[in-house]
mmCIF file of C-alpha atoms in Angstrom:
data_model
loop_
_atom_site.group_PDB
_atom_site.id
_atom_site.type_symbol
_atom_site.label_atom_id
_atom_site.label_comp_id
_atom_site.label_asym_id
_atom_site.label_seq_id
_atom_site.Cartn_x
_atom_site.Cartn_y
_atom_site.Cartn_z
ATOM 1 C CA UNK X 55 187.903 77.280 86.175
ATOM 2 C CA UNK X 56 185.921 74.107 85.502
ATOM 3 C CA UNK X 57 185.057 73.467 81.831
ATOM 4 C CA UNK X 58 181.439 73.437 80.678
ATOM 5 C CA UNK X 59 180.322 70.735 78.260
ATOM 6 C CA UNK X 60 176.956 71.121 76.530
ATOM 7 C CA UNK X 61 175.195 67.938 75.453
ATOM 8 C CA UNK X 62 173.286 67.358 72.269
ATOM 9 C CA UNK X 63 169.934 69.141 72.751
ATOM 10 C CA UNK X 64 166.583 67.407 72.580
ATOM 11 C CA UNK X 65 163.945 69.247 70.529
ATOM 12 C CA UNK X 66 160.157 69.138 71.007
ATOM 13 C CA UNK X 67 158.113 70.674 68.199
ATOM 14 C CA UNK X 68 154.489 71.706 68.659
ATOM 15 C CA UNK X 69 152.003 69.230 67.100
ATOM 16 C CA UNK X 70 150.399 71.240 64.284
ATOM 17 C CA UNK X 71 152.385 71.708 61.069
ATOM 18 C CA UNK X 72 151.451 74.904 59.213
ATOM 19 C CA UNK X 73 152.625 75.729 55.689
ATOM 20 C CA UNK X 74 153.487 79.244 54.566
ATOM 21 C CA UNK X 75 150.776 79.011 51.908
ATOM 22 C CA UNK X 76 148.232 78.498 54.684
ATOM 23 C CA UNK X 77 149.510 81.585 56.527
ATOM 24 C CA UNK X 78 149.274 83.688 53.359
ATOM 25 C CA UNK X 79 145.729 82.485 52.634
ATOM 26 C CA UNK X 80 144.700 83.132 56.229
ATOM 27 C CA UNK X 81 145.971 86.714 56.039
ATOM 28 C CA UNK X 82 144.229 87.274 52.709
ATOM 29 C CA UNK X 83 140.962 85.997 54.176
ATOM 30 C CA UNK X 84 141.146 88.227 57.253
ATOM 31 C CA UNK X 85 142.619 91.350 55.637
ATOM 32 C CA UNK X 86 141.065 91.512 52.132
ATOM 33 C CA UNK X 87 141.029 95.321 52.057
ATOM 34 C CA UNK X 88 144.514 95.865 53.451
ATOM 35 C CA UNK X 89 146.172 98.544 51.277
ATOM 36 C CA UNK X 90 149.206 96.317 50.739
ATOM 37 C CA UNK X 91 147.461 92.971 50.439
ATOM 38 C CA UNK X 92 149.122 92.272 47.080
ATOM 39 C CA UNK X 93 152.646 92.673 48.453
ATOM 40 C CA UNK X 94 152.134 90.965 51.823
ATOM 41 C CA UNK X 95 152.714 87.444 50.403
ATOM 42 C CA UNK X 96 156.071 88.573 49.021
ATOM 43 C CA UNK X 97 157.106 89.981 52.402
ATOM 44 C CA UNK X 98 156.183 86.712 54.102
ATOM 45 C CA UNK X 99 157.951 84.450 51.606
ATOM 46 C CA UNK X 100 161.121 86.538 51.956
ATOM 47 C CA UNK X 101 161.366 85.245 55.503
ATOM 48 C CA UNK X 102 162.318 81.900 53.858
ATOM 49 C CA UNK X 103 160.146 79.859 56.225
ATOM 50 C CA UNK X 104 158.484 76.937 54.491
ATOM 51 C CA UNK X 105 156.876 75.282 57.503
ATOM 52 C CA UNK X 106 156.426 75.966 61.175
ATOM 53 C CA UNK X 107 154.661 74.138 64.012
ATOM 54 C CA UNK X 108 151.916 75.620 66.178
ATOM 55 C CA UNK X 109 150.551 74.380 69.490
ATOM 56 C CA UNK X 110 147.022 74.685 68.090
ATOM 57 C CA UNK X 111 145.533 74.559 64.594
ATOM 58 C CA UNK X 112 145.874 77.777 62.602
ATOM 59 C CA UNK X 113 142.136 78.438 62.785
ATOM 60 C CA UNK X 114 141.926 77.841 66.527
ATOM 61 C CA UNK X 115 140.805 80.901 68.544
ATOM 62 C CA UNK X 116 144.163 80.576 70.338
ATOM 63 C CA UNK X 117 145.928 81.404 67.049
ATOM 64 C CA UNK X 118 144.277 82.952 63.974
ATOM 65 C CA UNK X 119 140.685 81.782 64.256
ATOM 66 C CA UNK X 120 137.594 83.922 64.403
ATOM 67 C CA UNK X 121 137.366 86.099 67.488
ATOM 68 C CA UNK X 122 135.775 84.306 70.429
ATOM 69 C CA UNK X 123 134.323 86.636 73.088
ATOM 70 C CA UNK X 124 135.047 84.011 75.746
ATOM 71 C CA UNK X 125 138.778 83.980 74.952
ATOM 72 C CA UNK X 126 140.741 87.084 75.915
ATOM 73 C CA UNK X 127 144.176 87.728 77.283
ATOM 74 C CA UNK X 128 143.513 85.734 80.461
ATOM 75 C CA UNK X 129 142.524 82.593 78.586
ATOM 76 C CA UNK X 130 145.025 83.022 75.782
ATOM 77 C CA UNK X 131 148.049 83.553 78.016
ATOM 78 C CA UNK X 132 146.952 80.740 80.338
ATOM 79 C CA UNK X 133 146.863 78.421 77.349
ATOM 80 C CA UNK X 134 150.275 79.646 76.157
ATOM 81 C CA UNK X 135 151.680 78.963 79.618
ATOM 82 C CA UNK X 136 150.228 75.438 79.586
ATOM 83 C CA UNK X 137 151.625 74.851 76.095
ATOM 84 C CA UNK X 138 155.058 76.066 77.192
ATOM 85 C CA UNK X 139 155.104 73.688 80.167
ATOM 86 C CA UNK X 140 153.942 70.753 78.012
ATOM 87 C CA UNK X 141 156.639 71.340 75.380
ATOM 88 C CA UNK X 142 159.286 71.919 78.047
ATOM 89 C CA UNK X 143 158.404 68.633 79.734
ATOM 90 C CA UNK X 144 158.531 66.746 76.417
ATOM 91 C CA UNK X 145 161.967 68.139 75.542
ATOM 92 C CA UNK X 146 163.374 67.609 79.046
ATOM 93 C CA UNK X 147 162.089 64.036 79.351
ATOM 94 C CA UNK X 148 163.525 63.137 75.965
ATOM 95 C CA UNK X 149 166.855 64.681 76.915
ATOM 96 C CA UNK X 150 167.132 62.894 80.262
ATOM 97 C CA UNK X 151 166.239 59.617 78.564
ATOM 98 C CA UNK X 152 168.752 60.192 75.749
ATOM 99 C CA UNK X 153 171.529 61.077 78.207
ATOM 100 C CA UNK X 154 170.703 58.351 80.732
ATOM 101 C CA UNK X 155 170.302 60.860 83.553
ATOM 102 C CA UNK X 156 167.748 60.378 86.326
ATOM 103 C CA UNK X 157 165.714 63.430 87.447
ATOM 104 C CA UNK X 158 167.158 63.249 90.953
ATOM 105 C CA UNK X 159 170.666 63.676 89.506
ATOM 106 C CA UNK X 160 169.844 67.218 88.281
ATOM 107 C CA UNK X 161 171.274 69.907 90.560
ATOM 108 C CA UNK X 162 170.446 73.091 88.621
ATOM 109 C CA UNK X 163 167.446 73.973 86.443
ATOM 110 C CA UNK X 164 167.708 76.892 83.999
ATOM 111 C CA UNK X 165 164.557 77.816 82.068
ATOM 112 C CA UNK X 166 163.594 80.443 79.515
ATOM 113 C CA UNK X 167 160.072 81.369 78.431
ATOM 114 C CA UNK X 168 158.655 84.783 77.551
ATOM 115 C CA UNK X 169 155.170 84.976 76.016
ATOM 116 C CA UNK X 170 152.691 84.188 78.794
ATOM 117 C CA UNK X 171 152.028 87.759 79.840
ATOM 118 C CA UNK X 172 154.275 87.732 82.901
ATOM 119 C CA UNK X 173 152.480 84.842 84.594
ATOM 120 C CA UNK X 174 153.847 83.663 87.956
ATOM 121 C CA UNK X 175 155.320 81.286 88.835
ATOM 122 C CA UNK X 176 157.525 80.655 85.839
ATOM 123 C CA UNK X 177 157.551 77.365 83.969
ATOM 124 C CA UNK X 178 160.421 76.161 86.169
ATOM 125 C CA UNK X 179 158.105 75.357 89.104
ATOM 126 C CA UNK X 180 155.589 73.064 87.343
ATOM 127 C CA UNK X 181 158.366 71.632 85.172
ATOM 128 C CA UNK X 182 160.395 70.612 88.229
ATOM 129 C CA UNK X 183 157.281 68.961 89.685
ATOM 130 C CA UNK X 184 156.453 67.081 86.493
ATOM 131 C CA UNK X 185 160.005 65.835 86.015
ATOM 132 C CA UNK X 186 160.383 64.829 89.650
ATOM 133 C CA UNK X 187 163.407 67.018 90.331
ATOM 134 C CA UNK X 188 164.646 67.300 93.893
ATOM 135 C CA UNK X 189 163.024 70.066 95.974
ATOM 136 C CA UNK X 190 166.458 71.574 96.662
ATOM 137 C CA UNK X 191 167.373 71.973 92.981
ATOM 138 C CA UNK X 192 168.839 75.414 92.223
ATOM 139 C CA UNK X 193 166.604 77.332 89.794
ATOM 140 C CA UNK X 194 167.499 80.098 87.356
ATOM 141 C CA UNK X 195 164.338 81.137 85.438
ATOM 142 C CA UNK X 196 164.469 83.661 82.575
ATOM 143 C CA UNK X 197 161.237 85.337 81.474
ATOM 144 C CA UNK X 198 162.249 88.278 79.273
ATOM 145 C CA UNK X 199 165.245 87.230 77.158
ATOM 146 C CA UNK X 200 163.077 85.551 74.461
ATOM 147 C CA UNK X 201 165.112 84.732 71.331
ATOM 148 C CA UNK X 202 168.408 85.003 73.205
ATOM 149 C CA UNK X 203 167.300 82.318 75.678
ATOM 150 C CA UNK X 204 169.218 79.381 74.235
ATOM 151 C CA UNK X 205 172.538 81.188 73.937
ATOM 152 C CA UNK X 206 172.115 82.776 77.360
ATOM 153 C CA UNK X 207 171.325 79.372 78.889
ATOM 154 C CA UNK X 208 174.650 78.080 77.542
ATOM 155 C CA UNK X 209 176.470 81.072 79.013
ATOM 156 C CA UNK X 210 174.790 80.719 82.406
ATOM 157 C CA UNK X 211 175.449 76.989 82.411
ATOM 158 C CA UNK X 212 179.150 77.751 82.080
ATOM 159 C CA UNK X 213 178.909 80.351 84.864
ATOM 160 C CA UNK X 214 177.105 77.900 87.129
ATOM 161 C CA UNK X 215 179.611 75.109 86.508
ATOM 162 C CA UNK X 216 182.463 77.484 87.294
ATOM 163 C CA UNK X 217 180.878 77.973 90.729
ATOM 164 C CA UNK X 218 179.591 74.409 91.150
ATOM 165 C CA UNK X 219 181.860 72.102 89.131
ATOM 166 C CA UNK X 220 180.191 68.927 90.413
ATOM 167 C CA UNK X 221 176.698 70.029 89.337
ATOM 168 C CA UNK X 222 174.541 68.602 86.574
ATOM 169 C CA UNK X 223 172.736 71.519 84.914
ATOM 170 C CA UNK X 224 169.493 71.037 83.014
ATOM 171 C CA UNK X 225 168.515 73.922 80.709
ATOM 172 C CA UNK X 226 165.099 74.085 79.054
ATOM 173 C CA UNK X 227 163.785 76.737 76.662
ATOM 174 C CA UNK X 228 160.127 76.726 75.619
ATOM 175 C CA UNK X 229 158.406 79.324 73.438
ATOM 176 C CA UNK X 230 154.830 78.986 72.071
ATOM 177 C CA UNK X 231 155.224 82.086 69.894
ATOM 178 C CA UNK X 232 152.016 81.399 67.960
ATOM 179 C CA UNK X 233 150.156 83.005 70.861
ATOM 180 C CA UNK X 234 151.245 86.371 69.372
ATOM 181 C CA UNK X 235 149.475 85.605 66.056
ATOM 182 C CA UNK X 236 146.631 88.135 65.929
ATOM 183 C CA UNK X 237 144.458 89.511 63.139
ATOM 184 C CA UNK X 238 144.034 92.675 65.204
ATOM 185 C CA UNK X 239 147.574 93.567 64.069
ATOM 186 C CA UNK X 240 147.805 95.218 60.645
ATOM 187 C CA UNK X 241 151.357 96.485 60.115
ATOM 188 C CA UNK X 242 153.595 94.790 57.554
ATOM 189 C CA UNK X 243 155.927 93.767 60.380
ATOM 190 C CA UNK X 244 153.026 91.941 62.041
ATOM 191 C CA UNK X 245 152.303 90.054 58.832
ATOM 192 C CA UNK X 246 155.945 89.011 58.623
ATOM 193 C CA UNK X 247 155.912 87.812 62.236
ATOM 194 C CA UNK X 248 152.807 85.713 61.515
ATOM 195 C CA UNK X 249 154.787 83.828 58.892
ATOM 196 C CA UNK X 250 158.061 83.807 60.802
ATOM 197 C CA UNK X 251 157.288 82.379 64.225
ATOM 198 C CA UNK X 252 156.831 78.779 65.321
ATOM 199 C CA UNK X 253 156.474 76.897 68.604
ATOM 200 C CA UNK X 254 159.138 74.614 70.071
ATOM 201 C CA UNK X 255 161.051 73.656 73.183
ATOM 202 C CA UNK X 256 164.625 72.477 73.548
ATOM 203 C CA UNK X 257 166.700 71.099 76.410
ATOM 204 C CA UNK X 258 170.348 70.285 77.082
ATOM 205 C CA UNK X 259 172.556 69.118 79.921
ATOM 206 C CA UNK X 260 175.688 70.865 81.107
ATOM 207 C CA UNK X 261 178.491 69.193 83.085
ATOM 208 C CA UNK X 262 182.130 69.907 83.872
ATOM 209 C CA UNK X 263 183.035 66.324 83.028
ATOM 210 C CA UNK X 264 183.473 65.627 79.333
ATOM 211 C CA UNK X 265 180.709 63.284 78.143
ATOM 212 C CA UNK X 266 181.462 60.090 76.266
ATOM 213 C CA UNK X 267 179.287 61.384 73.410
ATOM 214 C CA UNK X 268 180.012 64.483 71.254
ATOM 215 C CA UNK X 269 179.524 67.810 73.017
ATOM 216 C CA UNK X 270 180.256 71.524 72.798
ATOM 217 C CA UNK X 271 182.709 72.914 75.350
ATOM 218 C CA UNK X 272 181.907 76.539 76.196
ATOM 219 C CA UNK X 273 185.064 78.562 76.764
ATOM 220 C CA UNK X 274 183.786 82.161 76.845
ATOM 221 C CA UNK X 275 180.598 84.213 76.618
ATOM 222 C CA UNK X 276 179.682 87.773 75.777
ATOM 223 C CA UNK X 277 176.569 89.906 76.213
ATOM 224 C CA UNK X 278 175.823 93.278 74.714
ATOM 225 C CA UNK X 279 172.799 95.527 75.254
ATOM 226 C CA UNK X 280 172.296 98.005 72.445
ATOM 227 C CA UNK X 281 171.827 101.395 74.188
ATOM 228 C CA UNK X 282 168.415 103.081 73.910
ATOM 229 C CA UNK X 283 166.940 100.070 72.124
ATOM 230 C CA UNK X 284 163.955 99.307 74.375
ATOM 231 C CA UNK X 285 161.529 100.089 71.541
ATOM 232 C CA UNK X 286 163.240 97.931 68.903
ATOM 233 C CA UNK X 287 161.279 94.735 69.681
ATOM 234 C CA UNK X 288 158.742 94.423 72.477
ATOM 235 C CA UNK X 289 155.510 92.744 73.520
ATOM 236 C CA UNK X 290 152.260 94.620 73.947
ATOM 237 C CA UNK X 291 149.450 93.095 76.027
ATOM 238 C CA UNK X 292 145.843 94.118 75.544
ATOM 239 C CA UNK X 293 142.434 92.577 76.162
ATOM 240 C CA UNK X 294 142.835 90.162 73.236
ATOM 241 C CA UNK X 295 146.262 88.763 74.159
ATOM 242 C CA UNK X 296 149.979 89.406 73.862
ATOM 243 C CA UNK X 297 151.195 91.040 70.646
ATOM 244 C CA UNK X 298 154.753 91.231 69.295
ATOM 245 C CA UNK X 299 155.754 94.649 67.948
ATOM 246 C CA UNK X 300 158.776 96.338 66.450
ATOM 247 C CA UNK X 301 159.796 99.806 65.316
ATOM 248 C CA UNK X 302 162.192 101.148 62.708
ATOM 249 C CA UNK X 303 164.960 100.795 65.278
ATOM 250 C CA UNK X 304 164.821 97.024 64.772
ATOM 251 C CA UNK X 305 165.931 97.336 61.153
ATOM 252 C CA UNK X 306 169.468 98.444 62.050
ATOM 253 C CA UNK X 307 169.893 96.788 65.445
ATOM 254 C CA UNK X 308 171.862 93.761 64.282
ATOM 255 C CA UNK X 309 174.166 95.919 62.160
ATOM 256 C CA UNK X 310 174.841 98.120 65.178
ATOM 257 C CA UNK X 311 175.721 95.105 67.351
ATOM 258 C CA UNK X 312 178.020 93.312 64.926
ATOM 259 C CA UNK X 313 181.088 95.542 65.478
ATOM 260 C CA UNK X 314 180.914 94.590 69.167
ATOM 261 C CA UNK X 315 180.728 90.919 68.200
ATOM 262 C CA UNK X 316 183.783 91.123 65.949
ATOM 263 C CA UNK X 317 185.638 93.098 68.622
ATOM 264 C CA UNK X 318 184.927 90.316 71.122
ATOM 265 C CA UNK X 319 185.791 87.512 68.709
ATOM 266 C CA UNK X 320 189.025 89.255 67.586
ATOM 267 C CA UNK X 321 191.395 86.627 66.163
ATOM 268 C CA UNK X 322 189.171 83.685 67.100
ATOM 269 C CA UNK X 323 188.573 81.795 63.846
ATOM 270 C CA UNK X 324 185.040 80.431 63.755
ATOM 271 C CA UNK X 325 184.615 77.140 61.924
ATOM 272 C CA UNK X 326 180.986 76.454 62.843
ATOM 273 C CA UNK X 327 178.439 79.249 63.425
ATOM 274 C CA UNK X 328 175.205 78.794 65.348
ATOM 275 C CA UNK X 329 173.179 81.905 64.523
ATOM 276 C CA UNK X 330 169.699 82.830 65.682
ATOM 277 C CA UNK X 331 167.046 82.441 62.982
ATOM 278 C CA UNK X 332 165.645 85.977 63.111
ATOM 279 C CA UNK X 333 165.638 86.254 59.305
ATOM 280 C CA UNK X 334 167.805 85.194 56.362
ATOM 281 C CA UNK X 335 169.430 88.631 56.465
ATOM 282 C CA UNK X 336 170.290 88.338 60.150
ATOM 283 C CA UNK X 337 171.878 84.940 59.585
ATOM 284 C CA UNK X 338 173.888 86.136 56.589
ATOM 285 C CA UNK X 339 175.066 89.387 58.191
ATOM 286 C CA UNK X 340 176.169 87.599 61.353
ATOM 287 C CA UNK X 341 177.963 84.886 59.375
ATOM 288 C CA UNK X 342 179.797 87.543 57.357
ATOM 289 C CA UNK X 343 180.844 89.297 60.571
ATOM 290 C CA UNK X 344 182.394 86.007 61.666
ATOM 291 C CA UNK X 345 184.221 85.710 58.329
ATOM 292 C CA UNK X 346 181.899 83.001 57.015
ATOM 293 C CA UNK X 347 179.424 82.505 54.175
ATOM 294 C CA UNK X 348 175.887 81.110 53.935
ATOM 295 C CA UNK X 349 177.176 77.591 53.324
ATOM 296 C CA UNK X 350 178.892 77.666 56.706
ATOM 297 C CA UNK X 351 175.616 78.921 58.219
ATOM 298 C CA UNK X 352 173.495 76.297 56.422
ATOM 299 C CA UNK X 353 172.181 74.717 59.639
ATOM 300 C CA UNK X 354 170.751 78.095 60.682
ATOM 301 C CA UNK X 355 169.157 78.647 57.270
ATOM 302 C CA UNK X 356 167.760 75.092 57.252
ATOM 303 C CA UNK X 357 166.308 75.498 60.730
ATOM 304 C CA UNK X 358 164.580 78.729 59.687
ATOM 305 C CA UNK X 359 163.138 77.123 56.566
ATOM 306 C CA UNK X 360 161.917 73.954 58.260
ATOM 307 C CA UNK X 361 160.566 75.128 61.641
ATOM 308 C CA UNK X 362 160.604 78.945 61.519
ATOM 309 C CA UNK X 363 161.916 81.239 64.211
ATOM 310 C CA UNK X 364 161.264 79.331 67.441
ATOM 311 C CA UNK X 365 162.705 81.967 69.745
ATOM 312 C CA UNK X 366 165.275 80.867 72.290
ATOM 313 C CA UNK X 367 164.944 77.253 71.154
ATOM 314 C CA UNK X 368 166.405 78.160 67.745
ATOM 315 C CA UNK X 369 170.070 78.107 68.750
ATOM 316 C CA UNK X 370 169.574 74.714 70.363
ATOM 317 C CA UNK X 371 167.832 73.311 67.287
ATOM 318 C CA UNK X 372 170.811 74.476 65.201
ATOM 319 C CA UNK X 373 173.197 72.843 67.684
ATOM 320 C CA UNK X 374 171.224 69.594 67.348
ATOM 321 C CA UNK X 375 171.517 69.831 63.538
ATOM 322 C CA UNK X 376 175.268 70.299 63.934
ATOM 323 C CA UNK X 377 175.346 66.967 65.774
ATOM 324 C CA UNK X 378 173.677 65.371 62.742
ATOM 325 C CA UNK X 379 176.599 66.464 60.542
ATOM 326 C CA UNK X 380 179.349 66.901 63.122
ATOM 327 C CA UNK X 381 182.556 68.828 62.493
ATOM 328 C CA UNK X 382 185.996 67.512 63.327
ATOM 329 C CA UNK X 383 187.163 67.323 66.888
ATOM 330 C CA UNK X 384 188.572 70.690 67.942
ATOM 331 C CA UNK X 385 186.503 72.790 65.517
ATOM 332 C CA UNK X 386 185.795 76.299 66.810
ATOM 333 C CA UNK X 387 182.109 77.065 67.368
ATOM 334 C CA UNK X 388 180.524 80.490 67.882
ATOM 335 C CA UNK X 389 176.916 80.891 69.049
ATOM 336 C CA UNK X 390 175.140 84.222 68.471
ATOM 337 C CA UNK X 391 171.546 85.086 69.359
ATOM 338 C CA UNK X 392 169.540 88.295 69.633
ATOM 339 C CA UNK X 393 166.645 89.286 71.898
ATOM 340 C CA UNK X 394 164.397 92.303 72.642
ATOM 341 C CA UNK X 395 164.581 95.406 73.049
ATOM 342 C CA UNK X 396 167.840 94.716 71.428
ATOM 343 C CA UNK X 397 170.311 92.474 73.101
ATOM 344 C CA UNK X 398 173.009 90.076 71.882
ATOM 345 C CA UNK X 399 174.193 86.936 73.674
ATOM 346 C CA UNK X 400 177.156 84.988 72.333
ATOM 347 C CA UNK X 401 179.317 82.034 73.312
ATOM 348 C CA UNK X 402 182.404 80.515 71.809
ATOM 349 C CA UNK X 403 183.872 77.120 72.364
ATOM 350 C CA UNK X 404 185.278 73.931 70.895
ATOM 351 C CA UNK X 405 183.610 70.879 69.383
ATOM 352 C CA UNK X 406 184.457 67.730 71.320
ATOM 353 C CA UNK X 407 183.902 64.650 69.172
#
């Protein structure tokens, strides 16, 4: 089987930096009589996010601004779709430039995007047009894997290269999660999500030929769907927009998946973990399952603190941070990400310096 080498990802952050203090003040202003208003700031700060980036200012009607009767789900999801395409293009263009690859050299386009209310076509069609990809490029668009998108894109890149070893695979993940920020949502979980999520896109190239620059070689992948977990995390559309919800089932979902992860890993010794930034607890629990501590998972914790949970782009941001402080050649790398209802996608491979 042909090897699969993953390039250094390019990251495109949304333009508007938002501090956690601003989120807390915004919630206080919009929910002054909430029965738990005194404890909400503590719940938000426990997420450990210091800053995140939104596609629009916090007080825009497309995020947390005053309700605008002219902006409902149609307008809000259309704007989220446009934001996703813009970020995806920025990340992909930067990547192609960094890697010295012309658009016409791309043979396969994998995309992941999940918060535009099921809009068709997916972001792959306008993205291919904007980048100038060939009309015969093979497309693999994901629209429901959300936070698992980056890890799954790595896995599918390896699958595609096994079938088409001469292909150049471009993968792009773009998630404007701030579109789910809504003051119509009152549960504590909603308040946490307001402080947790950020907007970003990320892109990488996959080839079966080892690049001259450092890369991650993917050797194996694993996926696990937690049975009867459809209500753990899910989106809920209504007239105002798309909302992100969870139930009590979400609180134990990671713990229930980790035995399957350790069973798959077996005697594989992970040196470098790339763990989805769902929360500090998720990062720590996953690191411990891999036999590692928080210091080993520092790039995941730093990503969460500095840009928030950016969905499927998170794993790729952490991979980019690993390039900034690269391990030794031959280090073992394990990638783990989680998506709704509850689903785990993982890859393992070797660092190629």
